[in-house]
Amino acid sequence: MKLFYRYFSSMPFNLTTRGKGSSKLRRHIRACIKISKSQDPYIHYQYLYKLESKHLTPKKSSFIFTIPKRFRHSAKYLIRQKLIAYTQHRWLLPELMIHSSDPSYRVALPIPKEFRDTLLEEGVRFLIIKTYILWIGFLFKMWARGVLTLIQLILSNITRRLLNAPKEKDYLVFLKLSENNIARDNQLDSHDFISWFMRNKISENSFDSIWAESSQTKHQTNFCMGKELSIVPNIFPLLQSIKQLVLFGCDSFLAILLSGFRLLRGSWWDAFLLSDIIKFKYFYYLGSQAFASEYIFHVGVCRIRPLWTYLVEESGSAVTMVYYSANTHIFAPQLPPESYTGNPGTRIMTWSRYVVWGEEQGNFLRNIGHTNVNIKQVEYVDFSDSLKKLPALPKNSVAVFDVSPVRISFHALMGWPVPYESTLNINKFYKDIICVTKSLNLSVMTKIKRKFKIDVKTPTAYQSQINLMMKQKNVSVIDPEIAASRMIQNSDIVISFPFTSTAIIAEKLGKPSAYYDPTGLLKDYQSVAGDIPLLLSLSSLKKWLTQVINS
């Protein structure tokens, strides 16, 4: 508990700030502090796990003329997925965190009656009128989003901003990528997501070309390992005839009218899914001849499976989720390792094919219920890289990887307790490693996860620690856009903060790899680390490094 008091005493905010907004922030921060010091700092997550398992039953009139009968079961799962995903950080977790710290607190949440009844059974009390207003406003916002989706798709077809699907050849589609996830023109040694996918032959389907969806890059055509690579603003191919466009527009307009009418009568299901319904109809009128052979999603931006993917999968296309991150689970040192579990929404994912990191991650998905699915295990996943050159590294170099912390004010507003990956622990992680490596005449190079931004997220103390390290002779701070695997390949030893994926990459690449816990609180978590050593003290860190150097 001393670690918490030390951390909270140096927080970069003033709890005496006045104003309505600051009053709300103070309330969230107090709840965050209180729950973080409790025996179970993630107790409010249990409410979301109960909501995940709550089966929703639409009215009989729902989805008639909007979703074909054979896809309505999938639509029910999609509603639950979207409800959890869209409300958990803005409403569910923050409000339920306050309730968990103060049971007399009344929450206001934009959730349906079935979810409200579940929470009422757990002792959660509601501000009824505010909850009702939030829920109605949320539904109309989702309905309006569907209307906007139709307008955008029709205008994109009329102005010819969409591409024609490749004729008489198969193609792959990668969704929601950033610039550094995409292969450069015939850059064979790149460690980006698409190059990794191609090198490791992840796809089980034949293909001749690739589409990569990215809003950060203008449309262009490159080549990746002999395959044509088109960078596109979205993955919807152009409808091939006026007839297709008219049929799509009329059917979608009917869905808008029906969903709006049903919403006014109290049946909200169609309105909530209207955007997905519009996209489903687009693929329906597009026709299977224009479908890609495979659609590849990644867990970084998308856990929700779109409704249209069930249609393309029925037509023979593959739909794959690359579950690339090994640090997406929640845990707390004061809890037993059995509590090490996934974030809300992970249990109710409905992908039929996953690509995961090794046996541990495959077992993790199976243990939370994903048993009747295709799980392909790979050694590791390259995800992001840039054209920037890696500086020449000295001999006996130690690559160090952290987890970027965020300010407690941001944690509080998102409904997160102060995690093990706090600024205090991250800074101690660096100080201990620099102290030991300096005594052993080793050089340190570190790569922070992302560039600093002047915002509410990045703690000042963390920025100061990195800036201090930049001034030290035996420390090099590598550009965050450079792939971690490139850095690991050019280092001699790798030390990672628990339980980041870089430790797994290093192990697979044959480098001495270890996790270092600067608090010593994770003594029961070796099972989570797997075969990678978990070092719990400064002396064990020095002993391990000495053994590696002398071996």
XYZ file of C-alpha atoms in Angstrom:
551
model
C 0.000 0.000 0.000
C 2.956 2.369 0.503
C 3.468 2.393 -3.266
C -0.051 3.713 -3.753
C 0.360 6.490 -1.169
C 3.665 7.577 -2.700
C 2.114 7.599 -6.147
C -1.028 9.493 -5.196
C 0.918 12.089 -3.182
C 2.752 13.145 -6.373
C -0.260 13.267 -8.695
C -0.222 16.153 -11.233
C -3.613 17.644 -10.373
C -5.290 19.629 -7.642
C -8.205 18.010 -5.821
C -9.356 21.435 -4.620
C -10.030 22.723 -8.144
C -13.462 24.308 -8.430
C -16.113 24.033 -11.138
C -18.669 21.509 -12.326
C -16.231 19.636 -14.585
C -13.532 19.537 -11.911
C -16.102 18.345 -9.339
C -16.896 15.382 -11.574
C -13.167 14.696 -12.026
C -12.541 14.884 -8.267
C -15.336 12.364 -7.655
C -13.873 9.961 -10.204
C -10.351 10.368 -8.832
C -11.445 9.699 -5.258
C -13.250 6.558 -6.402
C -10.187 5.498 -8.401
C -7.894 5.953 -5.395
C -10.227 4.115 -3.039
C -10.831 1.156 -5.317
C -7.135 0.912 -6.252
C -6.241 0.403 -2.589
C -8.915 -2.256 -2.084
C -8.390 -6.010 -2.136
C -9.954 -6.224 -5.621
C -9.352 -3.072 -7.680
C -11.232 -4.584 -10.620
C -14.378 -5.481 -8.677
C -16.531 -3.164 -10.828
C -15.465 -5.153 -13.916
C -17.538 -8.031 -12.539
C -20.692 -6.093 -13.413
C -19.617 -5.971 -17.062
C -18.855 -9.697 -17.093
C -22.433 -10.291 -15.914
C -23.766 -8.020 -18.659
C -21.693 -9.945 -21.215
C -23.545 -13.132 -20.333
C -26.976 -11.489 -20.396
C -28.973 -12.796 -23.371
C -31.057 -10.120 -25.071
C -34.375 -11.079 -26.663
C -35.575 -8.749 -29.457
C -39.255 -8.245 -30.118
C -40.776 -10.536 -32.753
C -41.214 -7.614 -35.149
C -37.510 -6.695 -34.933
C -35.289 -7.254 -38.001
C -38.220 -8.126 -40.317
C -37.335 -6.713 -43.770
C -33.994 -5.443 -42.427
C -31.918 -8.568 -41.656
C -32.450 -12.018 -43.266
C -33.677 -14.586 -40.759
C -30.532 -16.748 -40.905
C -28.374 -13.817 -39.720
C -30.589 -12.619 -36.847
C -28.905 -14.839 -34.273
C -25.562 -13.205 -35.144
C -27.240 -9.799 -34.884
C -28.206 -10.543 -31.262
C -24.553 -11.201 -30.381
C -23.489 -8.081 -32.255
C -25.886 -5.933 -30.209
C -24.371 -7.218 -26.974
C -20.835 -6.658 -28.302
C -21.585 -3.089 -29.363
C -23.413 -2.212 -26.147
C -20.413 -3.298 -24.071
C -17.820 -1.738 -26.399
C -19.552 1.617 -26.904
C -20.498 2.236 -23.276
C -17.838 0.632 -21.105
C -15.247 3.443 -20.973
C -17.496 6.471 -21.237
C -20.278 5.305 -18.906
C -20.249 1.759 -17.508
C -16.793 1.524 -15.921
C -16.604 5.125 -14.577
C -20.090 5.033 -13.050
C -19.764 1.508 -11.644
C -16.332 2.332 -10.213
C -17.904 5.169 -8.215
C -20.745 2.865 -7.130
C -18.240 0.207 -6.002
C -16.445 2.763 -3.841
C -19.721 4.268 -2.576
C -22.748 1.899 -2.743
C -25.141 4.805 -2.079
C -24.171 6.429 -5.390
C -26.894 6.326 -8.074
C -25.664 5.709 -11.614
C -26.975 7.019 -14.936
C -26.229 4.699 -17.867
C -27.425 4.499 -21.512
C -28.303 0.802 -21.403
C -31.458 -1.238 -22.172
C -33.942 -2.511 -19.607
C -32.425 -6.038 -19.633
C -29.043 -4.645 -18.584
C -30.618 -2.340 -15.996
C -32.491 -5.263 -14.424
C -29.252 -7.260 -14.199
C -27.480 -4.412 -12.401
C -30.464 -3.830 -10.107
C -30.194 -7.464 -8.995
C -26.580 -6.711 -8.040
C -27.617 -3.780 -5.857
C -26.856 -0.965 -8.305
C -29.287 1.972 -8.013
C -30.198 4.255 -10.916
C -31.110 7.866 -11.597
C -34.174 6.755 -13.559
C -34.988 9.907 -15.561
C -31.370 10.657 -16.507
C -30.793 7.007 -17.452
C -33.877 7.056 -19.687
C -32.792 10.307 -21.389
C -29.273 8.973 -21.974
C -30.617 5.724 -23.440
C -33.053 7.468 -25.816
C -30.351 9.917 -26.934
C -27.897 7.069 -27.493
C -30.420 5.180 -29.661
C -31.174 8.198 -31.849
C -27.444 8.794 -32.235
C -26.968 5.198 -33.444
C -29.927 5.591 -35.837
C -28.470 8.843 -37.212
C -25.123 7.099 -37.683
C -26.873 4.552 -39.904
C -28.446 7.344 -42.006
C -25.020 8.951 -42.415
C -23.544 5.582 -43.475
C -26.078 5.310 -46.303
C -25.413 8.872 -47.488
C -21.637 8.290 -47.497
C -21.877 5.029 -49.456
C -24.217 6.466 -52.086
C -22.117 9.615 -52.560
C -18.918 7.531 -52.755
C -20.473 5.498 -55.568
C -21.799 8.524 -57.440
C -18.471 10.385 -57.242
C -16.533 7.173 -58.034
C -14.323 7.507 -54.969
C -14.452 3.743 -54.432
C -12.319 1.235 -56.336
C -13.566 -1.586 -58.519
C -13.027 -5.029 -57.028
C -10.249 -6.891 -58.890
C -11.811 -8.887 -61.727
C -11.091 -12.594 -62.246
C -8.580 -12.733 -59.403
C -8.683 -13.133 -55.625
C -7.562 -10.468 -53.213
C -6.969 -9.994 -49.476
C -8.315 -7.080 -47.443
C -6.609 -5.670 -44.328
C -8.846 -3.395 -42.266
C -8.135 -0.310 -40.140
C -4.364 0.041 -40.521
C -2.072 2.978 -39.851
C 0.705 4.101 -42.170
C 3.370 2.120 -40.300
C 1.326 -1.111 -40.494
C 1.567 -1.126 -44.298
C 4.402 -2.511 -46.410
C 6.493 -0.051 -48.415
C 7.101 -0.657 -52.109
C 9.044 -3.968 -52.276
C 10.718 -3.278 -48.912
C 11.739 -6.878 -48.201
C 13.202 -6.353 -44.717
C 10.256 -4.366 -43.298
C 8.692 -5.504 -40.029
C 5.219 -4.092 -40.632
C 1.963 -6.033 -40.254
C 1.371 -6.841 -43.936
C 4.984 -7.916 -44.576
C 4.825 -10.192 -41.530
C 1.547 -11.689 -42.764
C 3.054 -12.383 -46.182
C 6.388 -13.751 -44.948
C 4.728 -16.205 -42.572
C 2.087 -17.322 -45.109
C -0.745 -16.786 -42.628
C -3.501 -16.890 -45.241
C -4.890 -20.289 -46.172
C -6.440 -18.856 -49.363
C -4.891 -18.050 -52.717
C -4.720 -14.379 -53.689
C -3.159 -12.166 -56.351
C -3.472 -8.706 -54.837
C -3.979 -6.904 -51.507
C -6.158 -4.032 -50.308
C -5.065 -2.186 -47.164
C -7.580 0.175 -45.562
C -5.972 3.285 -44.094
C -7.359 6.745 -43.410
C -3.841 8.133 -42.852
C -2.486 7.465 -46.341
C -3.721 8.648 -49.724
C -4.706 6.036 -52.286
C -1.650 4.530 -53.934
C -0.476 1.232 -55.383
C 2.693 -0.512 -54.214
C 4.062 -4.021 -54.459
C 4.705 -6.356 -51.520
C 6.616 -9.562 -52.215
C 5.413 -9.660 -55.794
C 1.764 -8.905 -54.959
C 0.012 -5.697 -55.937
C -0.813 -3.668 -52.814
C -3.512 -0.977 -53.034
C -3.906 1.426 -50.115
C -7.592 2.402 -50.007
C -9.642 4.805 -47.834
C -12.263 2.084 -47.181
C -12.817 -1.523 -48.154
C -16.167 -1.195 -49.955
C -15.763 -1.917 -53.676
C -17.694 0.149 -56.183
C -21.163 -1.172 -57.101
C -20.983 -2.327 -60.712
C -24.279 -1.017 -62.107
C -26.949 1.646 -61.661
C -29.401 -1.177 -60.887
C -27.287 -2.357 -57.941
C -27.047 1.203 -56.601
C -30.801 1.828 -56.918
C -31.728 -1.481 -55.269
C -29.256 -0.863 -52.454
C -30.499 2.694 -51.929
C -34.193 1.735 -51.898
C -33.714 -1.252 -49.593
C -31.566 0.799 -47.217
C -34.064 3.681 -47.223
C -36.801 1.196 -46.286
C -34.581 -0.035 -43.412
C -34.177 3.572 -42.218
C -37.947 4.132 -42.229
C -38.730 0.815 -40.519
C -36.039 1.215 -37.855
C -37.145 4.794 -37.130
C -40.807 3.786 -36.909
C -40.001 0.845 -34.644
C -37.799 3.029 -32.460
C -40.663 5.465 -31.910
C -42.826 2.496 -30.860
C -40.237 1.295 -28.340
C -38.489 -1.427 -30.409
C -34.884 -0.205 -30.543
C -33.019 -3.171 -32.041
C -33.088 -2.148 -35.726
C -32.178 1.470 -34.965
C -29.244 0.403 -32.800
C -27.813 -1.764 -35.612
C -28.816 0.492 -38.526
C -25.249 1.279 -39.615
C -24.403 -2.440 -39.640
C -27.632 -3.206 -41.508
C -26.753 -0.652 -44.219
C -23.259 -2.129 -44.675
C -24.712 -5.660 -44.738
C -27.104 -4.652 -47.531
C -24.228 -3.073 -49.457
C -22.333 -6.371 -49.535
C -25.551 -8.219 -50.324
C -26.133 -6.166 -53.496
C -22.431 -6.092 -54.338
C -22.516 -9.844 -54.881
C -20.092 -12.614 -53.942
C -18.091 -12.206 -57.178
C -16.665 -8.988 -55.723
C -15.887 -10.395 -52.264
C -12.256 -10.776 -51.188
C -10.890 -14.227 -50.484
C -10.062 -13.109 -46.930
C -10.713 -10.161 -44.610
C -8.095 -9.593 -41.898
C -8.913 -7.632 -38.720
C -6.621 -6.970 -35.746
C -7.434 -6.664 -32.056
C -5.838 -3.223 -31.735
C -8.914 -1.435 -33.097
C -11.648 -4.000 -33.577
C -13.047 -6.664 -31.244
C -16.579 -6.269 -32.617
C -17.312 -8.506 -35.562
C -19.294 -6.581 -38.248
C -22.571 -8.075 -39.446
C -21.475 -8.144 -43.096
C -18.622 -10.551 -42.285
C -21.156 -13.334 -41.672
C -22.483 -12.820 -45.210
C -19.055 -12.921 -46.893
C -18.065 -15.934 -44.787
C -21.222 -17.759 -45.878
C -20.171 -17.062 -49.485
C -16.765 -18.694 -48.977
C -14.533 -15.806 -47.873
C -12.360 -16.220 -44.783
C -12.608 -13.769 -41.870
C -9.574 -13.629 -39.559
C -8.890 -11.844 -36.282
C -5.171 -11.349 -35.518
C -5.002 -11.259 -31.724
C -1.493 -9.837 -31.790
C -1.039 -8.231 -28.381
C 0.143 -10.153 -25.338
C -0.600 -7.248 -22.979
C -4.371 -6.830 -23.360
C -5.356 -8.638 -20.153
C -6.095 -7.137 -16.747
C -4.470 -8.216 -13.498
C -3.504 -6.801 -10.105
C -0.601 -7.905 -7.861
C -2.921 -8.287 -4.852
C -5.043 -10.824 -6.749
C -4.101 -14.462 -7.477
C -2.854 -15.365 -10.991
C -6.149 -17.160 -11.716
C -7.773 -13.723 -11.916
C -5.550 -12.794 -14.869
C -8.267 -12.325 -17.455
C -9.362 -10.452 -20.551
C -10.923 -7.037 -20.819
C -14.734 -6.797 -21.012
C -15.833 -7.805 -24.483
C -13.141 -10.450 -24.994
C -15.371 -13.334 -23.873
C -18.167 -12.488 -26.324
C -16.068 -12.087 -29.460
C -17.533 -14.239 -32.255
C -14.706 -14.554 -34.758
C -14.417 -17.971 -36.371
C -10.646 -17.787 -36.964
C -7.941 -16.343 -34.732
C -4.208 -15.895 -35.222
C -2.475 -15.818 -31.819
C 0.962 -15.725 -30.203
C 1.868 -19.278 -29.330
C 0.208 -21.839 -27.113
C -0.257 -19.568 -24.074
C -2.455 -17.100 -25.892
C -4.335 -19.884 -27.660
C -5.076 -21.474 -24.278
C -6.144 -18.096 -22.906
C -8.827 -17.750 -25.595
C -9.990 -21.344 -25.100
C -10.206 -20.887 -21.320
C -12.568 -17.915 -21.678
C -14.899 -19.799 -23.991
C -13.512 -19.688 -27.542
C -13.389 -23.448 -28.040
C -15.203 -24.207 -31.304
C -13.085 -21.896 -33.449
C -10.004 -22.171 -35.638
C -6.969 -20.905 -33.695
C -3.712 -20.619 -35.643
C -0.622 -20.244 -33.489
C 2.396 -18.258 -34.692
C 5.685 -17.456 -32.978
C 5.150 -13.694 -32.846
C 3.494 -10.871 -34.768
C 5.253 -7.888 -36.321
C 2.850 -4.984 -36.346
C 4.383 -1.578 -36.973
C 7.576 -0.299 -38.593
C 8.912 2.765 -40.366
C 11.628 3.500 -42.925
C 13.781 5.111 -40.233
C 17.154 3.472 -39.770
C 18.094 1.853 -36.476
C 21.192 3.549 -35.007
C 24.363 1.484 -34.700
C 24.200 -0.320 -31.372
C 27.240 -0.943 -29.172
C 28.311 -4.403 -28.047
C 26.740 -5.809 -24.891
C 23.584 -3.802 -25.480
C 20.424 -4.429 -23.443
C 17.091 -3.683 -25.110
C 14.538 -2.430 -22.556
C 10.778 -2.212 -23.167
C 8.212 -0.574 -20.914
C 4.440 -0.065 -20.904
C 3.615 3.605 -21.426
C 1.775 4.878 -18.310
C -1.023 7.445 -18.343
C -2.090 10.008 -15.756
C -4.395 8.968 -12.947
C -6.938 11.584 -14.050
C -7.279 9.752 -17.358
C -7.580 6.392 -15.562
C -10.300 7.814 -13.332
C -12.389 9.195 -16.204
C -12.117 5.887 -18.094
C -13.147 3.893 -15.024
C -9.785 2.152 -14.630
C -8.072 1.625 -11.277
C -4.436 2.679 -11.027
C -2.756 -0.309 -12.656
C 0.417 -2.168 -11.874
C 1.863 -0.266 -14.876
C 1.865 3.025 -12.942
C 4.281 5.902 -13.511
C 5.994 5.112 -10.214
C 6.605 1.475 -11.153
C 7.701 2.265 -14.714
C 10.204 4.866 -13.530
C 11.595 2.485 -10.900
C 11.837 -0.183 -13.612
C 14.118 2.109 -15.622
C 16.164 3.361 -12.669
C 16.919 -0.168 -11.447
C 17.956 -1.413 -14.887
C 20.182 1.603 -15.572
C 21.825 1.227 -12.153
C 22.605 -2.479 -12.679
C 23.697 -2.224 -16.320
C 26.006 0.673 -15.504
C 27.723 -1.396 -12.812
C 28.173 -4.235 -15.332
C 29.421 -1.919 -18.110
C 26.414 -2.639 -20.341
C 24.673 -0.249 -22.712
C 20.904 0.292 -22.552
C 18.610 1.093 -25.443
C 14.923 1.618 -24.942
C 11.959 2.255 -27.209
C 8.911 3.906 -25.716
C 5.601 2.799 -27.208
C 4.613 6.141 -28.716
C 5.833 9.701 -29.083
C 5.026 12.140 -26.303
C 2.008 14.359 -26.791
C 1.048 17.418 -24.802
C -2.261 16.123 -23.448
C -3.891 14.790 -20.291
C -2.617 11.269 -20.822
C 1.184 11.299 -20.504
C 2.463 11.828 -16.931
C 5.026 14.581 -16.473
C 7.148 12.344 -14.216
C 7.392 9.731 -16.981
C 8.436 12.343 -19.541
C 11.061 13.641 -17.133
C 12.441 10.124 -16.638
C 12.805 9.575 -20.395
C 14.401 13.006 -20.877
C 16.866 12.247 -18.059
C 17.776 8.918 -19.684
C 18.495 10.652 -22.994
C 21.297 12.592 -21.286
C 23.039 9.502 -19.901
C 26.039 8.077 -21.759
C 25.126 4.394 -21.536
C 21.473 4.911 -22.590
C 19.996 5.319 -26.088
C 16.310 6.141 -26.659
C 15.196 4.681 -30.010
C 12.519 6.253 -32.202
C 9.159 4.692 -31.198
C 8.164 4.124 -34.850
C 10.956 1.555 -35.341
C 9.728 -2.034 -34.995
C 10.521 -3.714 -31.680
C 11.633 -6.886 -33.488
C 14.252 -4.925 -35.456
C 15.640 -3.538 -32.243
C 15.636 -6.961 -30.566
C 17.474 -8.589 -33.485
C 20.294 -6.070 -33.067
C 20.578 -6.349 -29.282
C 22.274 -8.917 -27.056
C 19.857 -9.061 -24.098
C 16.186 -8.081 -23.684
C 14.401 -6.964 -20.498
C 10.665 -6.229 -20.596
C 8.121 -4.861 -18.172
C 5.601 -7.577 -17.186
C 3.892 -8.854 -19.270
C 4.713 -7.158 -22.575
C 4.929 -9.013 -25.874
C 8.530 -7.964 -26.543
C 9.731 -10.626 -24.100
C 8.040 -13.274 -26.246
C 9.549 -11.880 -29.458
C 13.019 -11.960 -27.906
C 12.545 -15.544 -26.731
C 11.429 -16.625 -30.221
C 14.424 -14.858 -31.798
C 16.820 -16.703 -29.482
C 17.802 -13.715 -27.321
C 18.183 -13.933 -23.523
C 14.859 -12.518 -22.338
C 13.357 -11.726 -18.949
C 10.575 -9.769 -17.272
C 11.624 -7.430 -14.473
C 9.123 -6.610 -11.712
C 10.472 -3.526 -9.863
C 7.963 -3.969 -7.015
C 8.562 -7.618 -6.117
C 4.782 -8.050 -5.870
C 4.408 -10.585 -8.695
C 6.072 -13.512 -6.945
C 3.060 -15.754 -7.693
C 2.882 -14.820 -11.383
C 5.622 -17.000 -12.890
C 2.902 -19.165 -14.451
C 1.717 -16.113 -16.416
C 5.278 -15.427 -17.593
C 5.558 -18.968 -18.941
C 9.143 -20.034 -19.682
C 10.453 -16.471 -19.493
C 12.214 -15.629 -16.182
C 10.361 -13.215 -13.908
C 12.920 -11.217 -11.897
C 11.581 -9.819 -8.640
C 14.403 -7.760 -7.135
C 17.440 -5.665 -7.959
C 19.754 -8.471 -6.807
C 18.007 -11.090 -8.969
C 18.236 -8.720 -11.958
C 21.979 -8.293 -11.444
C 22.471 -12.025 -10.923
C 20.571 -12.899 -14.125
C 22.460 -10.341 -16.219
C 25.793 -11.573 -14.831
C 24.906 -15.167 -15.721
C 23.898 -14.157 -19.260
C 27.131 -12.202 -19.810
C 29.295 -15.081 -18.559
C 27.438 -17.813 -20.454
